[in-house]
Amino acid sequence: MAVTKEDVLEFISNLSVLELSELVKEFEEKFGVSAQPVAVAGAAVAAVEVEEKTEFDVILKDGGEKKINVIKVVRAMTGLGLKEAKDAVEGAPTTIKEGISKQDAEAAKKELEEAGAAVEIK
């Protein structure tokens, strides 16, 4: 299986700034070149990582043992019908809310956890 440019870019985009810096140094040593333009790109990547995330998703990881309570909370949060809410809880992991503020995501997480669910915010 050949590695594509997209694979390489995806790998690099998941590196921390420190890992990227070490990778640049290894390229310089291996190929005997200076990577000034890459360093600038690395700084741009670091700037992107520093930006604070403003939109969050609430993901139901597991409905827990009290699924009926969780279904009720999911219905209230989303406006889904009984069958759709039940399917969402039983089909976990499921995204319950998308693109909401951190405060709203924390409130939704707290409410779902109080009902007995396992929840993650991304």
PDB file of C-alpha atoms in Angstrom:
ATOM      1  CA  MET A   1       0.000   0.000   0.000  1.00  0.00           C
ATOM      2  CA  ALA A   2       1.494   3.322  -1.078  1.00  0.00           C
ATOM      3  CA  VAL A   3       1.486   6.318   1.224  1.00  0.00           C
ATOM      4  CA  THR A   4      -0.168   9.355  -0.383  1.00  0.00           C
ATOM      5  CA  LYS A   5       0.540  13.031   0.207  1.00  0.00           C
ATOM      6  CA  GLU A   6      -2.813  13.237   1.964  1.00  0.00           C
ATOM      7  CA  ASP A   7      -1.711  10.480   4.379  1.00  0.00           C
ATOM      8  CA  VAL A   8       1.487  12.387   5.151  1.00  0.00           C
ATOM      9  CA  LEU A   9      -0.382  15.672   5.649  1.00  0.00           C
ATOM     10  CA  GLU A  10      -2.937  13.986   7.907  1.00  0.00           C
ATOM     11  CA  PHE A  11      -0.123  12.466   9.972  1.00  0.00           C
ATOM     12  CA  ILE A  12       1.694  15.800  10.264  1.00  0.00           C
ATOM     13  CA  SER A  13      -1.507  17.664  11.202  1.00  0.00           C
ATOM     14  CA  ASN A  14      -1.915  15.354  14.202  1.00  0.00           C
ATOM     15  CA  LEU A  15       1.587  16.028  15.561  1.00  0.00           C
ATOM     16  CA  SER A  16       2.205  18.306  18.510  1.00  0.00           C
ATOM     17  CA  VAL A  17       4.366  21.380  17.940  1.00  0.00           C
ATOM     18  CA  LEU A  18       7.275  19.684  19.712  1.00  0.00           C
ATOM     19  CA  GLU A  19       6.952  16.545  17.570  1.00  0.00           C
ATOM     20  CA  LEU A  20       6.763  18.681  14.418  1.00  0.00           C
ATOM     21  CA  SER A  21       9.888  20.578  15.445  1.00  0.00           C
ATOM     22  CA  GLU A  22      11.767  17.301  15.983  1.00  0.00           C
ATOM     23  CA  LEU A  23      10.572  16.015  12.605  1.00  0.00           C
ATOM     24  CA  VAL A  24      11.860  19.170  10.889  1.00  0.00           C
ATOM     25  CA  LYS A  25      15.268  18.725  12.553  1.00  0.00           C
ATOM     26  CA  GLU A  26      15.409  15.113  11.360  1.00  0.00           C
ATOM     27  CA  PHE A  27      14.606  16.211   7.790  1.00  0.00           C
ATOM     28  CA  GLU A  28      17.383  18.817   7.946  1.00  0.00           C
ATOM     29  CA  GLU A  29      19.905  16.249   9.176  1.00  0.00           C
ATOM     30  CA  LYS A  30      18.895  13.472   6.797  1.00  0.00           C
ATOM     31  CA  PHE A  31      18.775  15.582   3.627  1.00  0.00           C
ATOM     32  CA  GLY A  32      21.324  18.275   4.514  1.00  0.00           C
ATOM     33  CA  VAL A  33      18.899  21.140   3.939  1.00  0.00           C
ATOM     34  CA  SER A  34      17.545  24.083   5.865  1.00  0.00           C
ATOM     35  CA  ALA A  35      13.819  24.040   6.484  1.00  0.00           C
ATOM     36  CA  GLN A  36      13.115  27.702   7.134  1.00  0.00           C
ATOM     37  CA  PRO A  37       9.875  27.702   5.098  1.00  0.00           C
ATOM     38  CA  VAL A  38       8.778  24.561   6.949  1.00  0.00           C
ATOM     39  CA  ALA A  39       9.522  26.267  10.256  1.00  0.00           C
ATOM     40  CA  VAL A  40       7.214  29.102   9.242  1.00  0.00           C
ATOM     41  CA  ALA A  41       4.554  26.540   8.375  1.00  0.00           C
ATOM     42  CA  GLY A  42       5.177  24.909  11.758  1.00  0.00           C
ATOM     43  CA  ALA A  43       4.579  28.256  13.451  1.00  0.00           C
ATOM     44  CA  ALA A  44       1.317  28.588  11.534  1.00  0.00           C
ATOM     45  CA  VAL A  45       0.284  25.132  12.724  1.00  0.00           C
ATOM     46  CA  ALA A  46       1.154  26.139  16.287  1.00  0.00           C
ATOM     47  CA  ALA A  47      -0.957  29.292  15.956  1.00  0.00           C
ATOM     48  CA  VAL A  48      -3.917  27.219  14.797  1.00  0.00           C
ATOM     49  CA  GLU A  49      -3.532  24.869  17.765  1.00  0.00           C
ATOM     50  CA  VAL A  50      -3.520  27.794  20.198  1.00  0.00           C
ATOM     51  CA  GLU A  51      -6.881  29.123  18.981  1.00  0.00           C
ATOM     52  CA  GLU A  52      -9.575  28.230  21.460  1.00  0.00           C
ATOM     53  CA  LYS A  53     -12.335  26.002  20.238  1.00  0.00           C
ATOM     54  CA  THR A  54     -15.731  27.724  20.294  1.00  0.00           C
ATOM     55  CA  GLU A  55     -18.097  24.994  19.099  1.00  0.00           C
ATOM     56  CA  PHE A  56     -18.525  21.670  20.837  1.00  0.00           C
ATOM     57  CA  ASP A  57     -20.376  18.412  20.251  1.00  0.00           C
ATOM     58  CA  VAL A  58     -22.023  16.387  23.014  1.00  0.00           C
ATOM     59  CA  ILE A  59     -21.566  12.680  22.368  1.00  0.00           C
ATOM     60  CA  LEU A  60     -23.504  10.026  24.242  1.00  0.00           C
ATOM     61  CA  LYS A  61     -20.960   7.241  24.796  1.00  0.00           C
ATOM     62  CA  ASP A  62     -23.276   4.857  26.679  1.00  0.00           C
ATOM     63  CA  GLY A  63     -26.877   5.014  27.860  1.00  0.00           C
ATOM     64  CA  GLY A  64     -25.978   3.424  31.180  1.00  0.00           C
ATOM     65  CA  GLU A  65     -28.241   1.202  33.244  1.00  0.00           C
ATOM     66  CA  LYS A  66     -31.065   3.748  33.563  1.00  0.00           C
ATOM     67  CA  LYS A  67     -31.763   4.084  29.843  1.00  0.00           C
ATOM     68  CA  ILE A  68     -35.341   5.239  30.357  1.00  0.00           C
ATOM     69  CA  ASN A  69     -34.120   8.309  32.272  1.00  0.00           C
ATOM     70  CA  VAL A  70     -31.498   8.993  29.603  1.00  0.00           C
ATOM     71  CA  ILE A  71     -34.099   8.654  26.824  1.00  0.00           C
ATOM     72  CA  LYS A  72     -36.273  11.236  28.604  1.00  0.00           C
ATOM     73  CA  VAL A  73     -33.365  13.680  28.827  1.00  0.00           C
ATOM     74  CA  VAL A  74     -32.397  13.108  25.177  1.00  0.00           C
ATOM     75  CA  ARG A  75     -35.995  13.760  24.101  1.00  0.00           C
ATOM     76  CA  ALA A  76     -36.114  16.981  26.120  1.00  0.00           C
ATOM     77  CA  MET A  77     -32.772  18.194  24.733  1.00  0.00           C
ATOM     78  CA  THR A  78     -33.314  17.341  21.106  1.00  0.00           C
ATOM     79  CA  GLY A  79     -37.057  17.342  20.532  1.00  0.00           C
ATOM     80  CA  LEU A  80     -36.828  13.824  19.104  1.00  0.00           C
ATOM     81  CA  GLY A  81     -39.759  11.468  19.278  1.00  0.00           C
ATOM     82  CA  LEU A  82     -39.729   8.510  21.656  1.00  0.00           C
ATOM     83  CA  LYS A  83     -38.542   5.991  19.041  1.00  0.00           C
ATOM     84  CA  GLU A  84     -35.790   8.271  17.713  1.00  0.00           C
ATOM     85  CA  ALA A  85     -34.546   9.109  21.217  1.00  0.00           C
ATOM     86  CA  LYS A  86     -34.581   5.411  22.174  1.00  0.00           C
ATOM     87  CA  ASP A  87     -32.656   4.527  18.999  1.00  0.00           C
ATOM     88  CA  ALA A  88     -30.111   7.267  19.753  1.00  0.00           C
ATOM     89  CA  VAL A  89     -29.540   5.996  23.298  1.00  0.00           C
ATOM     90  CA  GLU A  90     -29.374   2.339  22.306  1.00  0.00           C
ATOM     91  CA  GLY A  91     -27.156   3.125  19.300  1.00  0.00           C
ATOM     92  CA  ALA A  92     -24.524   4.898  21.392  1.00  0.00           C
ATOM     93  CA  PRO A  93     -22.037   6.336  20.701  1.00  0.00           C
ATOM     94  CA  THR A  94     -24.293   9.025  19.229  1.00  0.00           C
ATOM     95  CA  THR A  95     -23.901  12.762  18.803  1.00  0.00           C
ATOM     96  CA  ILE A  96     -26.714  14.397  20.739  1.00  0.00           C
ATOM     97  CA  LYS A  97     -25.855  18.091  20.184  1.00  0.00           C
ATOM     98  CA  GLU A  98     -23.532  19.645  17.594  1.00  0.00           C
ATOM     99  CA  GLY A  99     -21.844  23.027  17.354  1.00  0.00           C
ATOM    100  CA  ILE A 100     -22.960  24.403  20.714  1.00  0.00           C
ATOM    101  CA  SER A 101     -21.126  26.643  23.162  1.00  0.00           C
ATOM    102  CA  LYS A 102     -18.877  25.191  25.827  1.00  0.00           C
ATOM    103  CA  GLN A 103     -21.274  26.300  28.558  1.00  0.00           C
ATOM    104  CA  ASP A 104     -24.254  24.628  26.854  1.00  0.00           C
ATOM    105  CA  ALA A 105     -22.196  21.489  26.206  1.00  0.00           C
ATOM    106  CA  GLU A 106     -21.161  21.277  29.869  1.00  0.00           C
ATOM    107  CA  ALA A 107     -24.793  21.739  30.969  1.00  0.00           C
ATOM    108  CA  ALA A 108     -25.983  19.015  28.579  1.00  0.00           C
ATOM    109  CA  LYS A 109     -23.216  16.682  29.750  1.00  0.00           C
ATOM    110  CA  LYS A 110     -24.122  17.256  33.382  1.00  0.00           C
ATOM    111  CA  GLU A 111     -27.822  16.613  32.745  1.00  0.00           C
ATOM    112  CA  LEU A 112     -27.131  13.402  30.803  1.00  0.00           C
ATOM    113  CA  GLU A 113     -24.674  12.139  33.431  1.00  0.00           C
ATOM    114  CA  GLU A 114     -27.189  12.799  36.180  1.00  0.00           C
ATOM    115  CA  ALA A 115     -29.624  10.611  34.250  1.00  0.00           C
ATOM    116  CA  GLY A 116     -27.005   7.827  34.223  1.00  0.00           C
ATOM    117  CA  ALA A 117     -25.329   8.209  30.818  1.00  0.00           C
ATOM    118  CA  ALA A 118     -21.661   8.284  29.901  1.00  0.00           C
ATOM    119  CA  VAL A 119     -20.988  11.469  27.919  1.00  0.00           C
ATOM    120  CA  GLU A 120     -18.060  13.051  26.084  1.00  0.00           C
ATOM    121  CA  ILE A 121     -17.593  16.593  24.800  1.00  0.00           C
ATOM    122  CA  LYS A 122     -15.538  17.098  21.647  1.00  0.00           C
TER     123      LYS A 122
END
